[in-house]
Short mmCIF file of C-alpha atoms and ligand atoms in Angstrom, two decimals:
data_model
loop_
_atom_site.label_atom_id
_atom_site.label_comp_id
_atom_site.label_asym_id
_atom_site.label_seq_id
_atom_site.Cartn_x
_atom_site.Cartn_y
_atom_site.Cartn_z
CA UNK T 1 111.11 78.22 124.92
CA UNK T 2 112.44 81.85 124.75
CA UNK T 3 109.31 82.69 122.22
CA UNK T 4 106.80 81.51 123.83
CA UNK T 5 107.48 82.72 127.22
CA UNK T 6 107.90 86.20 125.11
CA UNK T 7 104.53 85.85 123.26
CA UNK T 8 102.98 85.07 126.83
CA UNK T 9 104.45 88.44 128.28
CA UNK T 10 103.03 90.34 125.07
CA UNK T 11 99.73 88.68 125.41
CA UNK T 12 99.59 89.52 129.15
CA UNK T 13 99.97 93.23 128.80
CA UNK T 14 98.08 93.50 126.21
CA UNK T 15 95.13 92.22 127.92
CA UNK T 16 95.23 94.16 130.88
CA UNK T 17 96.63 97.66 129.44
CA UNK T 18 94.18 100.59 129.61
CA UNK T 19 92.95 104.10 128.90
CA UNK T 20 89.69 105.54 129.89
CA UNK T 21 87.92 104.63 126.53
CA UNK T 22 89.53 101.77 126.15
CA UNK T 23 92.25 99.36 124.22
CA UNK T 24 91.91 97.92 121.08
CA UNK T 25 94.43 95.09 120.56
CA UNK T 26 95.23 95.02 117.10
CA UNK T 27 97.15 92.28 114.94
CA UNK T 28 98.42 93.30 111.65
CA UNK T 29 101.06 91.66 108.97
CA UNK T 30 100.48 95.10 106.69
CA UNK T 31 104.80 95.48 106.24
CA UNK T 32 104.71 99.52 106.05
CA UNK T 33 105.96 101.37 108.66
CA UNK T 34 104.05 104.62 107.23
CA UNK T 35 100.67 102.70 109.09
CA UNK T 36 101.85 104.42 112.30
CA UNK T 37 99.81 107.36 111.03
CA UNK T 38 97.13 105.64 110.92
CA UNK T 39 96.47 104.27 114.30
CA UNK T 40 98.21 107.60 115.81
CA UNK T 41 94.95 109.38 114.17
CA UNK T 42 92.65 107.13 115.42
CA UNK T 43 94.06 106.89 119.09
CA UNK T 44 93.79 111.12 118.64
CA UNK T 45 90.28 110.92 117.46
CA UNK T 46 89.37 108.71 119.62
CA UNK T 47 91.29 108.50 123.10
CA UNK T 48 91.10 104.55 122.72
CA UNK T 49 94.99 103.26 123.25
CA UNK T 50 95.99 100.96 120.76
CA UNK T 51 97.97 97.87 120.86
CA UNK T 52 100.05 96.12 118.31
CA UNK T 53 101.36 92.74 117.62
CA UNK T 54 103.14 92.56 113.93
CA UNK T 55 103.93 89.59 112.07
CA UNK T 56 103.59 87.36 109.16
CA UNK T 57 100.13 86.69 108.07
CA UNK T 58 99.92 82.93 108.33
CA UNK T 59 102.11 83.50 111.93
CA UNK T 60 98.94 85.40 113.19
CA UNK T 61 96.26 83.74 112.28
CA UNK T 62 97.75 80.72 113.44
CA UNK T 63 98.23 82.39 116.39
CA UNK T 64 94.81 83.77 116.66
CA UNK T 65 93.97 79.84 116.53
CA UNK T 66 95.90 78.67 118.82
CA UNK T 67 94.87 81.51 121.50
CA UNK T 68 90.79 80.75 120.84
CA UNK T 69 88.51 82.12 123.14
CA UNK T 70 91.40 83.88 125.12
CA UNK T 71 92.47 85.61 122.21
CA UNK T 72 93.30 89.27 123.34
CA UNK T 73 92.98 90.14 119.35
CA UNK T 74 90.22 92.54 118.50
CA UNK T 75 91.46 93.38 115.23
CA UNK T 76 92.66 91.31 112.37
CA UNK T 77 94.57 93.17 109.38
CA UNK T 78 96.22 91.90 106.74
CA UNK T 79 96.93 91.95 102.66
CA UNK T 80 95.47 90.17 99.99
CA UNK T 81 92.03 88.38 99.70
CA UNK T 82 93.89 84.84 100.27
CA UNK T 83 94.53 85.26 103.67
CA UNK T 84 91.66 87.14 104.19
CA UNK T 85 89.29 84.45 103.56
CA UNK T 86 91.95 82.00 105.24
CA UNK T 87 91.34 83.98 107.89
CA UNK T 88 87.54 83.64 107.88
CA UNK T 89 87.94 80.02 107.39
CA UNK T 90 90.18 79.20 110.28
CA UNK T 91 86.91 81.14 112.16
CA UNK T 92 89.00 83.25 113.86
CA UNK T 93 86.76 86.29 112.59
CA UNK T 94 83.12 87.57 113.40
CA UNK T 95 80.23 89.11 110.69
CA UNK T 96 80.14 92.70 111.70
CA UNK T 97 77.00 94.87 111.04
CA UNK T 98 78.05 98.51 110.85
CA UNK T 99 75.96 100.72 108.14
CA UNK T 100 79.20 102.80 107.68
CA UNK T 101 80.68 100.25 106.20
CA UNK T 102 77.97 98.98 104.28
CA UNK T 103 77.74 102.17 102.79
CA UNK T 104 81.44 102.95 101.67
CA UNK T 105 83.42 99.99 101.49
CA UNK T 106 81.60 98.70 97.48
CA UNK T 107 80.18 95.30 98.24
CA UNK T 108 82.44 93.30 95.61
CA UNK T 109 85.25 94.67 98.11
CA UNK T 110 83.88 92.73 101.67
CA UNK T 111 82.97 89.64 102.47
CA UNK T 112 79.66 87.65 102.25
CA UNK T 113 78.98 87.56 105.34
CA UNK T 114 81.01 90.48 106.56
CA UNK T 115 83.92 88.69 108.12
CA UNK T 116 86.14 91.18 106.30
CA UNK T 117 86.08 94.32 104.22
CA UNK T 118 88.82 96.02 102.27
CA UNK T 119 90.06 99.53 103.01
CA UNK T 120 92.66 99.61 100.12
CA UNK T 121 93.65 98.20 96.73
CA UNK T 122 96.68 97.86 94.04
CA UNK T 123 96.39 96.75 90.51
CA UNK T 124 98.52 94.24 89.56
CA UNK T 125 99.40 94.93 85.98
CA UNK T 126 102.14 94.95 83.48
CA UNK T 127 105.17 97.03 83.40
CA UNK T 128 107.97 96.77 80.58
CA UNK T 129 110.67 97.94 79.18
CA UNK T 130 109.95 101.02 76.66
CA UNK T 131 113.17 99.80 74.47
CA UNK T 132 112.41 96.47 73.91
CA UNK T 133 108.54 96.08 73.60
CA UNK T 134 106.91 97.48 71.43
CA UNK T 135 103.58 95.64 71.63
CA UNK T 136 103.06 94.76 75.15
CA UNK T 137 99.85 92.12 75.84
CA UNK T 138 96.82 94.27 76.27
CA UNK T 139 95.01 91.18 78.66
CA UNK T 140 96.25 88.89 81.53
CA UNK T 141 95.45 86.32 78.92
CA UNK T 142 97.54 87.61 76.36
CA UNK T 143 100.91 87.62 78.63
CA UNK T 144 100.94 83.83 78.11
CA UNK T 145 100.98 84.38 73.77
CA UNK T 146 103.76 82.46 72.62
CA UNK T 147 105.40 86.11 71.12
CA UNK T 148 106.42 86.87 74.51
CA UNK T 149 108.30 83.54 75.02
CA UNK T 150 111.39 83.79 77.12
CA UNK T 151 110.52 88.25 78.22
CA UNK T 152 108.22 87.78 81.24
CA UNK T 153 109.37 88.43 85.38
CA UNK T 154 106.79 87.04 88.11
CA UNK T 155 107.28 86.26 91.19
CA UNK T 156 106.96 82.84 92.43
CA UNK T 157 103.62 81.03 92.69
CA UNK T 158 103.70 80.88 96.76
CA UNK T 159 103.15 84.47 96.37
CA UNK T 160 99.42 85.32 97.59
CA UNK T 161 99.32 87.93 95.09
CA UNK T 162 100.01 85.19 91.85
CA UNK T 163 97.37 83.07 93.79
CA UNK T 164 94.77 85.74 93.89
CA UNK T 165 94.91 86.91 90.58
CA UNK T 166 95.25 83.48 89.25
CA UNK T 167 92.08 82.41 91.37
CA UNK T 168 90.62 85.78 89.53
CA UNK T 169 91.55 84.15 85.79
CA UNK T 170 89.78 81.25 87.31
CA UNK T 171 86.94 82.95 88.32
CA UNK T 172 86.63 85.33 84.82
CA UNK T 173 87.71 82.37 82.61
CA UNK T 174 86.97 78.94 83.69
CA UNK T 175 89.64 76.54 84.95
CA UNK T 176 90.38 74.82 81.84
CA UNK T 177 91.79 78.89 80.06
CA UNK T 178 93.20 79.69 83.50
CA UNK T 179 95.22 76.35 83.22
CA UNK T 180 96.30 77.20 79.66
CA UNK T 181 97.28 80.55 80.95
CA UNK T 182 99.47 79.23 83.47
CA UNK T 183 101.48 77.03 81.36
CA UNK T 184 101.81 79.62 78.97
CA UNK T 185 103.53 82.39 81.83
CA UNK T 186 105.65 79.59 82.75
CA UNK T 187 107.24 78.99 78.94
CA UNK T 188 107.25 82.93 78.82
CA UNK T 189 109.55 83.39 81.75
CA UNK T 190 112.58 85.19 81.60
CA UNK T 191 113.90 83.53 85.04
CA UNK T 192 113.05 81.53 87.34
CA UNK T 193 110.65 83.38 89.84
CA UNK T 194 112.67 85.29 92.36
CA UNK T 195 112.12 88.13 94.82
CA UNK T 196 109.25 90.22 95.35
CA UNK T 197 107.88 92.25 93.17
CA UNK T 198 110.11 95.76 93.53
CA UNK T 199 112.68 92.73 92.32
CA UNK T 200 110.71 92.16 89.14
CA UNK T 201 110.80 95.88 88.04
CA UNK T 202 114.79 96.29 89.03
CA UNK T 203 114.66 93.31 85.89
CA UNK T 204 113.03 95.77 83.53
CA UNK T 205 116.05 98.75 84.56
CA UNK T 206 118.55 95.81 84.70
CA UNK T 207 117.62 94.54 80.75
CA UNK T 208 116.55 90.63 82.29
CA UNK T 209 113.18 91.32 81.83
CA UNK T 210 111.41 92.89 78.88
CA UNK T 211 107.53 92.50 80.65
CA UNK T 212 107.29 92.35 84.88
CA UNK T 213 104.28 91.72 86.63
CA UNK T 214 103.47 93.78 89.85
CA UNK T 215 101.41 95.29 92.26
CA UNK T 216 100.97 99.13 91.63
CA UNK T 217 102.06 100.55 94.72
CA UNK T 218 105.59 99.46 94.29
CA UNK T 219 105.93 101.30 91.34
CA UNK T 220 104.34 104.58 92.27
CA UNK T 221 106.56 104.23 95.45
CA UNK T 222 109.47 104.34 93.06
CA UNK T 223 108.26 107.06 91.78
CA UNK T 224 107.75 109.09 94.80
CA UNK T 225 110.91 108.31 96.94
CA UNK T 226 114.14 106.61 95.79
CA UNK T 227 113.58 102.75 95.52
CA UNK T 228 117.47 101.69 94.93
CA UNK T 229 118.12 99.77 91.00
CA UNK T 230 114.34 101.78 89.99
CA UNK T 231 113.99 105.35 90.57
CA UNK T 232 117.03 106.61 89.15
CA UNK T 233 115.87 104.68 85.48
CA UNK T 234 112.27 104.82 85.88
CA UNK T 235 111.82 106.66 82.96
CA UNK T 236 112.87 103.25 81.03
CA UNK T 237 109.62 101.87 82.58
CA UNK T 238 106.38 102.21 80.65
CA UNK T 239 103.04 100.27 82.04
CA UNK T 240 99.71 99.66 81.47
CA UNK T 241 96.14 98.38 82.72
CA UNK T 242 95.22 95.13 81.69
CA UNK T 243 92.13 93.61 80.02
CA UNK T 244 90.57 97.29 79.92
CA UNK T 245 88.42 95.86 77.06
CA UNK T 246 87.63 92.80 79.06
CA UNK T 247 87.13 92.32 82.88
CA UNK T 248 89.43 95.00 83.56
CA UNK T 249 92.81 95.18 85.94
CA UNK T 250 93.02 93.20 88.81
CA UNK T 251 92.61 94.60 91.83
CA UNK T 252 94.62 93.46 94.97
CA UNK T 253 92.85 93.94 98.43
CA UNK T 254 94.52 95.00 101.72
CA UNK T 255 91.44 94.50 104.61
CA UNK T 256 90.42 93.83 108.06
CA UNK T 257 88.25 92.02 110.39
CA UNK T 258 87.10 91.66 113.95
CA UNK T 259 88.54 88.93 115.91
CA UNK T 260 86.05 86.11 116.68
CA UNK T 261 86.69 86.53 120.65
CA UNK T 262 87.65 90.76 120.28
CA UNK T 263 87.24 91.67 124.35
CA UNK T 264 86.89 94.83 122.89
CA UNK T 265 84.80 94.69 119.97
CA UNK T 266 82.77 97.95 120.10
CA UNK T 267 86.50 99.57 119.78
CA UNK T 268 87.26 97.04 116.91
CA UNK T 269 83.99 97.79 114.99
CA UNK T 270 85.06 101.60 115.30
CA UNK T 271 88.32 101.03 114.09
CA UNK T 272 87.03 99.56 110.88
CA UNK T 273 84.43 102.69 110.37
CA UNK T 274 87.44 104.24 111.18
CA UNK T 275 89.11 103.14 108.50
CA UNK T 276 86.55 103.95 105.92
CA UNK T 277 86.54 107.39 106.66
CA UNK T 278 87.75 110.20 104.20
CA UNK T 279 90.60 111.09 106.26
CA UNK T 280 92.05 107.34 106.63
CA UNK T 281 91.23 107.05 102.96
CA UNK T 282 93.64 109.83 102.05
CA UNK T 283 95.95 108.36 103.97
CA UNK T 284 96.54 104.59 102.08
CA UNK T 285 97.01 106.93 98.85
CA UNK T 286 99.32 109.56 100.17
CA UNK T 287 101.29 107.29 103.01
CA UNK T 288 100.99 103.94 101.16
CA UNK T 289 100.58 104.58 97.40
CA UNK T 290 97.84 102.67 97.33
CA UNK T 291 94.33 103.13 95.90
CA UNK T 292 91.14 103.69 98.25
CA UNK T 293 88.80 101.35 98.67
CA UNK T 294 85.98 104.51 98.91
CA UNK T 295 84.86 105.61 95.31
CA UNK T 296 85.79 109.23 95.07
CA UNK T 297 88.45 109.73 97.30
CA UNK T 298 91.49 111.46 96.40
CA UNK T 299 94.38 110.40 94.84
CA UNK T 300 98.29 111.24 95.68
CA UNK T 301 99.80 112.50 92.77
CA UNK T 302 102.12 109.65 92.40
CA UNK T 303 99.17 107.30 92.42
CA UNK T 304 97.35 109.54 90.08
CA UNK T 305 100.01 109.63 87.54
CA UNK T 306 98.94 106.03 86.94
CA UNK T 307 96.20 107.74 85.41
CA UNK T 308 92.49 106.60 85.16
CA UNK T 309 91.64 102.92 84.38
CA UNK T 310 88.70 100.12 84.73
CA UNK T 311 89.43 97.89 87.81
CA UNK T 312 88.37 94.29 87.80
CA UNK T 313 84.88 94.66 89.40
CA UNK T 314 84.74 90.82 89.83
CA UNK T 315 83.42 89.87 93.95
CA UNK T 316 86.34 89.26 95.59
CA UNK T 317 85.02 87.18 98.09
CA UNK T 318 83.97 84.45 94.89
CA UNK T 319 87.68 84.78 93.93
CA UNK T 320 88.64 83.33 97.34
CA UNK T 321 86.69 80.27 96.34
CA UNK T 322 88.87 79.60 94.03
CA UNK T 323 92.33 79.80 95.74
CA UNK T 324 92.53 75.90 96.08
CA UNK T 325 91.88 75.81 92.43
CA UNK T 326 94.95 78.26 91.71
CA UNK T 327 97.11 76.43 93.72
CA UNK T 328 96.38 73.15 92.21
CA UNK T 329 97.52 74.66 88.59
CA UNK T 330 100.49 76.56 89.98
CA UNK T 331 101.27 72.83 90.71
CA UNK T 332 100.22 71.23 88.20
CA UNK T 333 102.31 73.37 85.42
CA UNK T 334 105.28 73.77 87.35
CA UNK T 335 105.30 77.51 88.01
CA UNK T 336 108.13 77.45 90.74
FE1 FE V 1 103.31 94.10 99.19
#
């Protein structure tokens, strides 16, 4: 009872705060508290006040749902392509037609029908243990080879991350080596899949793991600021790009959309261009340790010391397709 009377009070101010350009509502599950830069430079550039709910993803699009047509919700953000297109299918989005964004966000990084675009990016690749391996698999496919039986950390399979890159095996390989594949991880694991994925490289610095599998950003976080049971071993940590012979790394996307109902959605449409500037660019690499979505914008040194590599060019908005299909295998092969 508590909650919702809460949620009401939230929703109530948000729709009826002001400034003389204007409020964008925005409602974002990105978990990094460095994003207050973000919308501090916008409100600067800008004079439009911004408000914030923050929670889970699923929480807000639910939400979003459940508000409809009196949504105060202009602006949708969240991480990974899963919940992006989960978003678009619960139709609590709108196509957008802005030629800034057209122009810099690549078009394998929006969706079809412009529901969504992504700003940012991490590769999800392979990190292990410089003592132990000495020939680490060079493709996604290859971290399911029998040699590495018993070696491999991942996370659990209700992780949108596993889901989107297995949905990407799916889309690059057919459902038949992607099921293979899956089976294969699963007899390869060191544990049972536990934590997130910060907890998968502590395994390598720890000695339980040998390979982990994780998103970039944690890593070159470690790197730049002390991440407890990493930092102070990193240099025990070697990684590399997957499949750079094949389809290339994997790329996971962080994006946004404009609510369906956005009372404000001039505001919400310059938020996203917003977001695709140079300067906002700068920022997801320097604040977040992330890569740009923009070809050509500059690195952080952290996130350059990653060095150069061929990202998965594959259309993200196909993988999403797919997401049922990854779920079904995750079930169907036991991957906890
Ligand atoms: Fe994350």
């Amino acid at each position: 009872m508590k909650t919702s009377v809460f949620a009401t009070v939230i929703a109530a101010s948000l729709a009826t705060a002001a400034s003389a350009e204007g409020v964008l509502n925005i409602y974002s599950s990105r978990h990094y508290d460095t994003d207050e830069r973000l919308y501090g430079d916008f409100e600067e550039a800008t004079g439009i006040t911004i408000n914030r709910i923050e929670g889970n993803a699923d929480e807000l699009i639910a939400r979003m749902e459940a508000e409809g047509a009196n949504s105060p919700a202009d602006v949708l953000i969240t991480v990974d392509t899963s919940r992006l297109a989960r978003a678009k299918d619960a139709g609590i989005l709108q196509s957008v037609e802005s030629d800034v964004l057209e122009d810099k966000i690549p078009s394998n990084l929006q969706d079809a029908d412009n529901q969504w675009f992504g700003f940012s990016q991490r590769a999800r690749i392979f990190f292990y243990a410089k003592d132990s391996v000495d020939t680490p698999p060079a493709t996604y496919l290859e971290l399911a080879d029998p040699a590495y039986k018993g070696k491999v950390c991942i996370r659990s399979s209700t992780n949108t991350y596993n889901q989107t890159l297995l949905a990407a095996i799916v889309t690059n390989h057919g459902e038949d080596a992607a099921k293979t594949w899956a089976e294969g991880v699963v007899a390869n694991m060191a544990r049972e899949p536990q934590g997130g994925d910060t907890d998968q490289l502590r395994g390598l610095v720890s000695g339980e793991c040998d390979i982990a599998v994780s998103n970039s950003y944690y890593f070159a976080r470690a790197l730049r600021s002390d991440v407890e049971g990493i930092s102070a071993d990193i240099d025990k940590i070697a990684w590399l790009f997957p499949a750079q012979e094949a389809e290339g790394a994997h790329m996971n996307l962080s994006g946004a959309g404009v609510a369906a109902h956005a009372p404000n959605r001039d505001n919400a449409v310059k938020f996203l261009e917003y977001l695709a500037s140079d300067q906002a660019q700068v920022y997801f690499s320097n604040g977040n340790d992330e890569f740009p979505a923009v070809p050509g914008v500059a690195l952080a040194d952290n996130v350059a010391k990653l060095g150069s590599f061929k990202a998965d060019e594959v259309n993200l908005s196909e993988v999403a397709k797919n997401i049922p299909t990854a779920q079904k295998i995750f079930n169907e092969v036991g991957w906890k």
